[in-house]
Amino acid sequence: MLRRVLPSFINRSVRLQHAQTQEQLAAICMKQHKKGKLTAHERIALLVDEGTFREYDALVEHRCSDFDMEKNKPPGDGVVTGHGKVFGKQVYVFSQDFTVFGGSLSATFAAKICKVMDEAMRVGAPVIGLNDSGGARIQEGVDSLAGYADIFQKNVLASGVIPQVSVIMGPCTLR
């Protein structure tokens, strides 16, 4: 099954912008695989029906300029968001990408998750979170923590309105 997943994502220009070369991207994938883990894109590809996933904000970058962060702005900012279908039913998904800053949450990262949750509530579809995060992105300070507050507020607003599914795929800490 992984053979079906890998080629479609390894060739993505968005990921290549961050990794620079296909060899570097393959090395990132292999590092995850050696840990017995899949990448964020691979997890989504295995979850949703083939060919149905539409990614949101793949080119969004964080806004932090402290601690030389302006020198490293990977597209997507460490979370893959979008919608697709599972067994033919519409779902909204976010998958934290541990290969980008340890999956740590920034204000931009949080905004992407909140956007997916808003869309899910708008259409009455479930939201599925694939969590694999090192916690708050310390370089962003309170902006990162405010991002957690925004996500938690969306969880409260969605409670009883749409199904919310969280899958813990890694450390998932709030530091």
Coordinates of N, CA, C and O in Angstrom, one line a residue:
M1 N 0.8 -1.2 0.0 CA 0.0 0.0 0.0 C 0.9 1.3 0.0 O 0.5 2.2 -0.6
L2 N 2.0 1.3 0.7 CA 2.9 2.4 0.7 C 3.4 2.8 -0.7 O 3.6 3.9 -1.0
R3 N 3.6 1.8 -1.5 CA 4.1 2.0 -2.8 C 3.1 2.9 -3.6 O 3.5 3.7 -4.4
R4 N 1.8 2.8 -3.3 CA 0.8 3.6 -3.9 C 0.9 5.1 -3.4 O 0.7 6.0 -4.1
V5 N 1.3 5.2 -2.2 CA 1.3 6.5 -1.5 C 2.5 7.4 -1.8 O 2.5 8.5 -2.2
L6 N 3.7 6.8 -1.7 CA 4.9 7.5 -1.8 C 5.2 8.3 -3.1 O 5.5 9.5 -3.0
P7 N 5.0 7.7 -4.3 CA 5.4 8.5 -5.5 C 4.6 9.7 -5.6 O 5.1 10.8 -6.0
S8 N 3.3 9.7 -5.3 CA 2.5 10.9 -5.5 C 2.9 12.1 -4.6 O 2.8 13.2 -5.0
F9 N 3.4 11.8 -3.4 CA 3.8 12.8 -2.5 C 5.3 13.2 -2.7 O 5.7 14.3 -2.5
I10 N 6.1 12.3 -3.0 CA 7.6 12.6 -3.2 C 7.7 13.6 -4.4 O 8.6 14.4 -4.3
N11 N 6.9 13.5 -5.4 CA 7.1 14.4 -6.5 C 6.4 15.8 -6.3 O 6.5 16.6 -7.2
R12 N 5.8 16.0 -5.2 CA 5.1 17.3 -5.0 C 6.1 18.4 -4.9 O 7.0 18.4 -4.2
S13 N 5.8 19.5 -5.7 CA 6.7 20.6 -5.7 C 6.7 21.3 -4.4 O 7.7 21.9 -4.0
V14 N 5.6 21.3 -3.6 CA 5.6 22.0 -2.4 C 6.6 21.4 -1.4 O 7.4 22.2 -0.8
R15 N 6.6 20.1 -1.3 CA 7.6 19.5 -0.4 C 9.0 19.6 -0.9 O 10.0 19.7 -0.1
L16 N 9.2 19.6 -2.2 CA 10.5 19.8 -2.8 C 11.1 21.2 -2.5 O 12.3 21.3 -2.3
Q17 N 10.2 22.2 -2.4 CA 10.7 23.5 -2.1 C 11.4 23.5 -0.7 O 12.4 24.2 -0.5
H18 N 10.8 22.8 0.2 CA 11.4 22.7 1.6 C 12.6 21.8 1.6 O 13.6 22.2 2.2
A19 N 12.5 20.7 1.0 CA 13.6 19.7 1.1 C 14.7 20.0 0.1 O 15.8 19.5 0.2
Q20 N 14.4 20.8 -1.0 CA 15.4 21.2 -2.0 C 15.6 20.1 -3.0 O 15.6 20.4 -4.2
T21 N 15.7 18.9 -2.7 CA 16.0 17.8 -3.6 C 15.1 16.6 -3.3 O 14.7 16.4 -2.1
Q22 N 14.9 15.8 -4.3 CA 14.1 14.6 -4.1 C 14.8 13.6 -3.1 O 14.2 12.9 -2.3
E23 N 16.1 13.7 -3.2 CA 16.9 12.8 -2.3 C 16.7 13.2 -0.8 O 16.6 12.4 0.1
Q24 N 16.7 14.5 -0.6 CA 16.5 15.0 0.8 C 15.1 14.6 1.3 O 14.9 14.3 2.4
L25 N 14.1 14.8 0.4 CA 12.8 14.4 0.8 C 12.7 12.9 1.1 O 12.0 12.5 2.1
A26 N 13.3 12.1 0.3 CA 13.3 10.7 0.5 C 14.0 10.4 1.8 O 13.5 9.5 2.6
A27 N 15.1 11.1 2.2 CA 15.7 10.9 3.4 C 14.8 11.2 4.6 O 14.8 10.5 5.6
I28 N 14.1 12.3 4.5 CA 13.1 12.7 5.5 C 12.1 11.6 5.7 O 11.8 11.2 6.9
C29 N 11.6 11.1 4.6 CA 10.6 10.0 4.7 C 11.2 8.7 5.3 O 10.6 8.1 6.2
M30 N 12.4 8.4 4.9 CA 13.0 7.2 5.5 C 13.3 7.3 7.0 O 13.2 6.3 7.7
K31 N 13.6 8.5 7.4 CA 13.9 8.7 8.8 C 12.6 8.4 9.6 O 12.6 7.8 10.7
Q32 N 11.5 8.9 9.1 CA 10.2 8.6 9.7 C 9.9 7.1 9.7 O 9.5 6.5 10.7
H33 N 10.1 6.5 8.6 CA 9.9 5.1 8.4 C 10.7 4.2 9.4 O 10.3 3.2 9.9
K34 N 12.0 4.6 9.6 CA 12.8 3.9 10.5 C 12.3 3.9 11.9 O 12.6 3.0 12.7
K35 N 11.6 5.0 12.2 CA 10.9 5.1 13.6 C 9.6 4.3 13.6 O 8.9 4.4 14.6
G36 N 9.2 3.8 12.5 CA 8.0 3.1 12.4 C 6.8 4.0 12.2 O 5.6 3.7 12.5
K37 N 7.1 5.2 11.7 CA 6.0 6.2 11.5 C 5.9 6.6 10.1 O 6.9 6.5 9.3
L38 N 4.8 7.1 9.7 CA 4.5 7.6 8.3 C 4.6 9.1 8.4 O 4.5 9.7 9.5
T39 N 4.8 9.7 7.2 CA 4.7 11.2 7.1 C 3.3 11.7 7.2 O 2.3 10.9 7.0
A40 N 3.1 13.0 7.4 CA 1.7 13.5 7.5 C 0.9 13.2 6.2 O -0.2 12.9 6.2
H41 N 1.6 13.4 5.0 CA 0.9 13.2 3.8 C 0.6 11.7 3.6 O -0.5 11.3 3.1
E42 N 1.5 10.8 4.0 CA 1.2 9.4 3.9 C 0.0 9.0 4.7 O -0.8 8.1 4.3
R43 N 0.0 9.5 5.9 CA -1.1 9.2 6.8 C -2.5 9.6 6.2 O -3.4 8.8 6.3
I44 N -2.5 10.7 5.7 CA -3.8 11.2 5.0 C -4.1 10.3 3.8 O -5.3 9.9 3.6
A45 N -3.1 10.0 3.0 CA -3.3 9.2 1.8 C -3.9 7.8 2.2 O -4.7 7.3 1.5
L46 N -3.5 7.3 3.3 CA -4.0 6.0 3.7 C -5.4 6.1 4.4 O -6.1 5.1 4.3
L47 N -5.7 7.2 4.9 CA -7.0 7.5 5.6 C -8.1 7.7 4.6 O -9.2 7.1 4.6
V48 N -7.9 8.6 3.6 CA -9.0 9.0 2.7 C -9.1 8.1 1.5 O -8.1 7.5 1.1
D49 N -10.2 8.1 0.8 CA -10.4 7.4 -0.4 C -9.4 8.0 -1.5 O -9.2 9.2 -1.5
E50 N -8.8 7.1 -2.2 CA -7.8 7.5 -3.2 C -8.3 8.6 -4.2 O -9.4 8.5 -4.7
G51 N -7.5 9.6 -4.3 CA -7.8 10.7 -5.2 C -8.8 11.7 -4.7 O -9.1 12.7 -5.5
T52 N -9.2 11.7 -3.5 CA -10.3 12.6 -3.0 C -9.7 13.7 -2.1 O -10.4 14.7 -1.9
F53 N -8.5 13.6 -1.7 CA -7.9 14.7 -0.8 C -7.6 15.9 -1.5 O -6.9 15.9 -2.5
R54 N -8.0 17.1 -1.0 CA -7.7 18.4 -1.5 C -7.1 19.2 -0.4 O -7.7 19.5 0.7
E55 N -5.8 19.5 -0.6 CA -5.0 20.2 0.5 C -5.3 21.7 0.5 O -5.5 22.3 -0.6
Y56 N -5.4 22.3 1.7 CA -5.6 23.7 1.9 C -4.3 24.3 2.3 O -3.5 23.8 3.1
D57 N -4.0 25.5 1.8 CA -2.9 26.4 2.3 C -1.5 25.7 2.3 O -0.8 25.8 3.3
A58 N -1.2 24.9 1.3 CA 0.0 24.2 1.2 C 1.2 25.1 1.2 O 2.3 24.7 1.5
L59 N 1.1 26.3 0.8 CA 2.2 27.2 0.7 C 2.3 28.2 1.8 O 3.2 29.1 1.8
V60 N 1.4 28.2 2.8 CA 1.4 29.1 3.9 C 2.7 28.9 4.7 O 3.2 27.8 4.9
E61 N 3.3 30.0 5.1 CA 4.5 30.0 6.0 C 4.3 30.7 7.3 O 3.5 31.5 7.4
H62 N 5.1 30.3 8.3 CA 5.0 31.0 9.6 C 5.4 32.4 9.5 O 6.1 32.8 8.5
R63 N 5.1 33.2 10.4 CA 5.4 34.7 10.4 C 6.5 35.1 11.4 O 6.8 36.2 11.6
C64 N 7.1 34.1 12.1 CA 8.0 34.4 13.1 C 9.4 34.8 12.5 O 9.9 34.2 11.6
S65 N 9.9 35.9 13.1 CA 11.3 36.3 12.6 C 12.3 36.3 13.8 O 13.4 36.7 13.6
D66 N 11.9 35.9 14.9 CA 12.8 35.8 16.1 C 13.6 34.5 16.0 O 13.2 33.5 15.3
F67 N 14.8 34.5 16.6 CA 15.7 33.4 16.7 C 16.0 32.8 15.3 O 16.1 31.6 15.1
D68 N 16.2 33.7 14.3 CA 16.6 33.3 12.9 C 15.5 32.4 12.2 O 15.8 31.7 11.3
M69 N 14.3 32.5 12.7 CA 13.2 31.7 12.1 C 12.9 32.1 10.7 O 12.4 31.3 9.9
E70 N 13.2 33.3 10.3 CA 12.9 33.8 9.0 C 13.8 33.1 7.9 O 13.5 33.1 6.8
K71 N 14.8 32.4 8.4 CA 15.7 31.7 7.5 C 15.2 30.3 7.1 O 15.7 29.6 6.2
N72 N 14.1 29.8 7.9 CA 13.6 28.5 7.7 C 12.1 28.6 7.7 O 11.5 28.6 8.7
K73 N 11.5 28.7 6.5 CA 10.0 28.9 6.4 C 9.5 27.8 5.4 O 9.2 28.0 4.3
P74 N 9.4 26.6 6.0 CA 8.9 25.5 5.1 C 7.4 25.7 4.7 O 6.6 26.1 5.5
P75 N 7.1 25.5 3.5 CA 5.7 25.6 3.0 C 4.8 24.7 3.8 O 5.1 23.5 4.0
G76 N 3.6 25.2 4.2 CA 2.7 24.4 4.9 C 2.8 24.5 6.4 O 1.9 24.2 7.2
D77 N 4.0 25.0 6.9 CA 4.3 25.2 8.3 C 4.0 24.0 9.2 O 3.7 24.2 10.4
G78 N 4.2 22.8 8.8 CA 4.2 21.7 9.7 C 2.9 21.0 9.9 O 2.8 20.2 10.8
V79 N 1.9 21.4 9.2 CA 0.6 20.7 9.3 C -0.1 20.7 7.9 O 0.0 21.6 7.1
V80 N -0.6 19.5 7.6 CA -1.3 19.3 6.3 C -2.8 19.3 6.6 O -3.2 18.6 7.5
T81 N -3.5 20.2 5.9 CA -4.9 20.3 6.2 C -5.7 20.2 4.8 O -5.2 20.5 3.8
G82 N -7.0 19.8 4.9 CA -7.8 19.8 3.8 C -9.0 18.9 4.0 O -9.4 18.6 5.1
H83 N -9.6 18.5 2.9 CA -10.8 17.6 3.0 C -10.7 16.5 2.0 O -9.9 16.6 1.0
G84 N -11.4 15.4 2.2 CA -11.5 14.3 1.4 C -12.7 13.4 1.7 O -13.6 13.9 2.4
K85 N -12.6 12.2 1.3 CA -13.7 11.3 1.6 C -13.2 10.0 2.2 O -12.1 9.5 1.8
V86 N -14.0 9.5 3.1 CA -13.7 8.2 3.8 C -14.9 7.3 3.5 O -16.0 7.7 4.0
F87 N -14.7 6.2 2.8 CA -15.9 5.4 2.4 C -17.0 6.2 1.7 O -18.1 6.0 2.0
G88 N -16.5 7.2 0.9 CA -17.5 8.0 0.2 C -18.1 9.2 0.9 O -18.9 9.9 0.4
K89 N -17.8 9.3 2.2 CA -18.4 10.4 3.0 C -17.4 11.5 3.2 O -16.2 11.3 3.5
Q90 N -17.8 12.7 3.1 CA -17.0 13.9 3.3 C -16.4 14.0 4.7 O -17.1 13.9 5.7
V91 N -15.1 14.3 4.8 CA -14.4 14.5 6.1 C -13.4 15.6 5.9 O -12.9 15.9 4.8
Y92 N -13.1 16.3 7.0 CA -12.0 17.3 7.0 C -10.9 16.8 7.9 O -11.2 16.1 8.9
V93 N -9.7 17.0 7.5 CA -8.5 16.4 8.1 C -7.4 17.4 8.3 O -7.2 18.2 7.5
F94 N -6.7 17.2 9.5 CA -5.4 17.8 9.6 C -4.5 16.8 10.1 O -4.8 15.9 10.9
S95 N -3.2 16.9 9.6 CA -2.2 15.9 10.0 C -0.9 16.7 10.4 O -0.4 17.3 9.5
Q96 N -0.5 16.6 11.6 CA 0.7 17.3 12.1 C 1.9 16.6 11.5 O 2.0 15.4 11.5
D97 N 2.8 17.4 11.0 CA 4.0 16.9 10.3 C 5.2 17.0 11.3 O 5.9 18.1 11.4
F98 N 5.6 15.9 11.9 CA 6.7 15.9 12.9 C 8.0 16.2 12.2 O 9.0 16.6 12.8
T99 N 8.1 16.1 10.9 CA 9.4 16.3 10.2 C 9.7 17.8 10.0 O 10.7 18.2 9.6
V100 N 8.7 18.7 10.3 CA 8.9 20.1 10.3 C 8.8 20.7 11.7 O 7.8 20.7 12.3
F101 N 9.9 21.1 12.2 CA 10.0 21.7 13.5 C 9.4 20.8 14.6 O 8.8 21.2 15.6
G102 N 9.6 19.5 14.4 CA 9.0 18.5 15.4 C 7.5 18.6 15.5 O 7.0 18.2 16.5
G103 N 6.8 19.1 14.5 CA 5.4 19.2 14.5 C 4.9 20.3 15.5 O 3.7 20.3 15.8
S104 N 5.8 21.1 15.9 CA 5.4 22.2 16.9 C 4.5 23.2 16.3 O 4.5 23.5 15.1
L105 N 3.5 23.6 17.2 CA 2.4 24.5 16.7 C 2.8 26.0 16.8 O 3.3 26.5 17.8
S106 N 2.6 26.6 15.6 CA 2.8 28.1 15.5 C 1.4 28.7 15.4 O 0.4 28.0 15.2
A107 N 1.4 30.0 15.3 CA 0.1 30.7 15.1 C -0.5 30.4 13.8 O -1.7 30.2 13.6
T108 N 0.4 30.3 12.7 CA -0.1 30.0 11.4 C -0.6 28.5 11.3 O -1.6 28.2 10.7
F109 N 0.1 27.6 11.9 CA -0.3 26.2 12.0 C -1.7 26.1 12.7 O -2.5 25.4 12.2
A110 N -1.9 26.8 13.8 CA -3.2 26.8 14.5 C -4.3 27.4 13.6 O -5.4 26.8 13.5
A111 N -4.0 28.5 12.8 CA -5.0 29.1 11.9 C -5.4 28.1 10.9 O -6.6 28.0 10.5
K112 N -4.5 27.3 10.4 CA -4.8 26.2 9.4 C -5.8 25.2 10.0 O -6.7 24.8 9.3
I113 N -5.5 24.8 11.2 CA -6.4 23.8 11.8 C -7.8 24.4 12.1 O -8.8 23.8 11.8
C114 N -7.8 25.7 12.5 CA -9.1 26.3 12.8 C -9.9 26.5 11.5 O -11.1 26.3 11.5
K115 N -9.2 26.8 10.4 CA -9.9 26.9 9.1 C -10.6 25.6 8.8 O -11.8 25.6 8.3
V116 N -9.9 24.5 8.9 CA -10.5 23.2 8.6 C -11.7 22.9 9.5 O -12.7 22.4 9.1
M117 N -11.5 23.2 10.8 CA -12.7 23.0 11.7 C -13.9 23.9 11.4 O -15.0 23.4 11.4
D118 N -13.6 25.1 11.0 CA -14.7 26.0 10.5 C -15.4 25.4 9.3 O -16.7 25.4 9.3
E119 N -14.7 24.9 8.4 CA -15.3 24.4 7.2 C -16.1 23.1 7.5 O -17.2 22.9 7.0
A120 N -15.5 22.3 8.4 CA -16.3 21.1 8.8 C -17.6 21.4 9.4 O -18.6 20.8 9.1
M121 N -17.6 22.4 10.3 CA -18.8 22.9 11.0 C -19.8 23.5 10.0 O -21.0 23.3 10.1
R122 N -19.3 24.2 9.0 CA -20.1 24.9 8.0 C -20.9 23.8 7.2 O -22.1 24.1 6.9
V123 N -20.3 22.7 6.9 CA -21.0 21.7 6.1 C -21.5 20.5 6.9 O -22.2 19.6 6.3
G124 N -21.2 20.5 8.2 CA -21.7 19.4 9.0 C -21.0 18.1 8.8 O -21.5 17.0 9.0
A125 N -19.7 18.2 8.5 CA -18.9 17.0 8.3 C -17.9 16.7 9.5 O -17.5 17.7 10.2
P126 N -17.5 15.5 9.7 CA -16.6 15.2 10.7 C -15.2 15.8 10.5 O -14.8 16.0 9.3
V127 N -14.5 16.1 11.6 CA -13.1 16.5 11.5 C -12.2 15.5 12.1 O -12.5 15.0 13.2
I128 N -11.1 15.1 11.5 CA -10.2 14.1 12.0 C -8.8 14.7 12.1 O -8.3 15.3 11.2
G129 N -8.3 14.7 13.3 CA -7.0 15.2 13.6 C -6.0 14.1 13.8 O -6.2 13.2 14.7
L130 N -4.9 14.1 13.0 CA -3.8 13.1 13.2 C -2.7 13.9 13.9 O -2.0 14.7 13.3
N131 N -2.5 13.6 15.2 CA -1.7 14.4 16.0 C -0.3 13.8 16.2 O -0.2 12.6 16.6
D132 N 0.8 14.6 15.9 CA 2.1 14.1 16.1 C 3.0 15.4 16.3 O 3.6 15.9 15.4
S133 N 3.0 15.9 17.5 CA 3.6 17.2 17.8 C 4.5 17.2 19.0 O 4.2 16.6 20.0
G134 N 5.5 18.1 18.9 CA 6.3 18.3 20.0 C 5.8 19.4 20.9 O 6.5 19.9 21.9
G135 N 4.6 19.9 20.7 CA 4.0 21.0 21.5 C 4.1 22.3 20.9 O 4.2 22.5 19.7
A136 N 4.1 23.4 21.7 CA 4.1 24.7 21.3 C 5.5 25.1 20.6 O 6.5 24.6 21.1
R137 N 5.5 25.9 19.6 CA 6.7 26.3 19.0 C 7.3 27.5 19.8 O 6.8 28.6 19.8
I138 N 8.3 27.1 20.6 CA 8.8 28.0 21.7 C 9.3 29.4 21.1 O 9.2 30.4 21.7
Q139 N 9.8 29.3 19.8 CA 10.3 30.6 19.2 C 9.2 31.6 19.1 O 9.4 32.8 18.9
E140 N 7.9 31.2 19.0 CA 6.8 32.1 18.9 C 6.2 32.6 20.2 O 5.3 33.4 20.2
G141 N 6.6 32.0 21.3 CA 6.2 32.4 22.6 C 4.7 32.3 22.7 O 4.0 31.3 22.4
V142 N 4.1 33.4 23.2 CA 2.6 33.4 23.6 C 1.8 33.3 22.3 O 0.6 32.9 22.4
D143 N 2.3 33.7 21.1 CA 1.5 33.5 19.9 C 1.2 32.0 19.7 O 0.1 31.7 19.2
S144 N 2.1 31.2 20.0 CA 1.9 29.7 19.8 C 0.8 29.3 20.8 O -0.1 28.5 20.5
L145 N 1.0 29.7 22.1 CA 0.0 29.3 23.1 C -1.4 29.8 22.8 O -2.4 29.1 23.0
A146 N -1.5 31.0 22.2 CA -2.8 31.6 21.8 C -3.4 30.7 20.7 O -4.6 30.6 20.6
G147 N -2.5 30.1 19.8 CA -3.0 29.2 18.8 C -3.7 28.0 19.4 O -4.7 27.5 18.9
Y148 N -3.1 27.5 20.5 CA -3.8 26.4 21.2 C -5.2 26.8 21.7 O -6.2 26.1 21.6
A149 N -5.2 28.0 22.3 CA -6.5 28.5 22.8 C -7.5 28.6 21.7 O -8.7 28.3 21.9
D150 N -7.1 29.1 20.5 CA -8.0 29.2 19.3 C -8.5 27.8 18.9 O -9.7 27.6 18.7
I151 N -7.7 26.8 18.9 CA -8.1 25.4 18.6 C -9.0 24.9 19.6 O -10.1 24.3 19.3
F152 N -8.7 25.1 20.9 CA -9.6 24.6 21.9 C -11.0 25.2 21.9 O -12.0 24.6 22.1
Q153 N -11.0 26.5 21.5 CA -12.3 27.2 21.4 C -13.1 26.6 20.3 O -14.3 26.4 20.4
K154 N -12.4 26.3 19.1 CA -13.1 25.6 18.0 C -13.6 24.2 18.5 O -14.7 23.8 18.1
N155 N -12.9 23.5 19.3 CA -13.3 22.2 19.8 C -14.6 22.4 20.6 O -15.5 21.6 20.5
V156 N -14.7 23.4 21.4 CA -15.8 23.6 22.2 C -17.0 24.0 21.3 O -18.1 23.4 21.5
L157 N -16.8 24.9 20.4 CA -17.9 25.2 19.5 C -18.4 24.1 18.6 O -19.6 24.0 18.3
A158 N -17.5 23.2 18.3 CA -17.9 22.0 17.4 C -18.5 20.9 18.3 O -19.2 20.0 17.7
S159 N -18.3 20.9 19.6 CA -18.8 19.8 20.4 C -20.3 19.7 20.3 O -21.1 20.7 20.5
G160 N -20.8 18.5 20.0 CA -22.2 18.3 19.8 C -22.8 18.7 18.5 O -23.9 18.5 18.2
V161 N -21.9 19.3 17.6 CA -22.3 19.8 16.3 C -21.8 18.8 15.2 O -22.6 18.5 14.3
I162 N -20.6 18.5 15.3 CA -19.9 17.6 14.3 C -19.1 16.6 15.1 O -18.6 16.9 16.2
P163 N -18.9 15.4 14.5 CA -18.0 14.4 15.2 C -16.5 15.0 15.1 O -16.1 15.5 14.0
Q164 N -15.8 14.8 16.2 CA -14.4 15.2 16.2 C -13.6 14.0 16.6 O -13.8 13.4 17.7
V165 N -12.7 13.6 15.8 CA -11.9 12.4 16.0 C -10.4 12.8 16.1 O -9.9 13.5 15.2
S166 N -9.7 12.4 17.2 CA -8.3 12.7 17.3 C -7.6 11.4 17.4 O -8.0 10.5 18.2
V167 N -6.5 11.3 16.6 CA -5.7 10.1 16.6 C -4.3 10.6 17.1 O -3.7 11.4 16.5
I168 N -3.8 10.0 18.1 CA -2.5 10.3 18.7 C -1.4 9.4 18.0 O -1.4 8.2 18.2
M169 N -0.6 10.1 17.2 CA 0.4 9.4 16.4 C 1.9 9.5 16.9 O 2.8 9.0 16.3
G170 N 2.0 10.3 17.9 CA 3.4 10.6 18.4 C 3.3 11.3 19.7 O 2.3 11.1 20.5
P171 N 4.3 12.1 20.1 CA 4.4 12.6 21.5 C 3.3 13.5 21.9 O 2.9 13.5 23.0
C172 N 2.9 14.5 21.1 CA 1.7 15.3 21.4 C 1.7 16.0 22.7 O 0.9 15.7 23.6
T173 N 2.7 16.9 23.0 CA 2.8 17.5 24.3 C 2.5 19.0 24.1 O 2.6 19.6 23.1
L174 N 2.0 19.6 25.2 CA 1.8 21.0 25.3 C 2.8 21.5 26.4 O 2.6 21.2 27.6
R175 N 3.8 22.1 26.0 CA 4.9 22.5 26.9 C 4.8 23.9 27.4 O 4.4 24.8 26.7

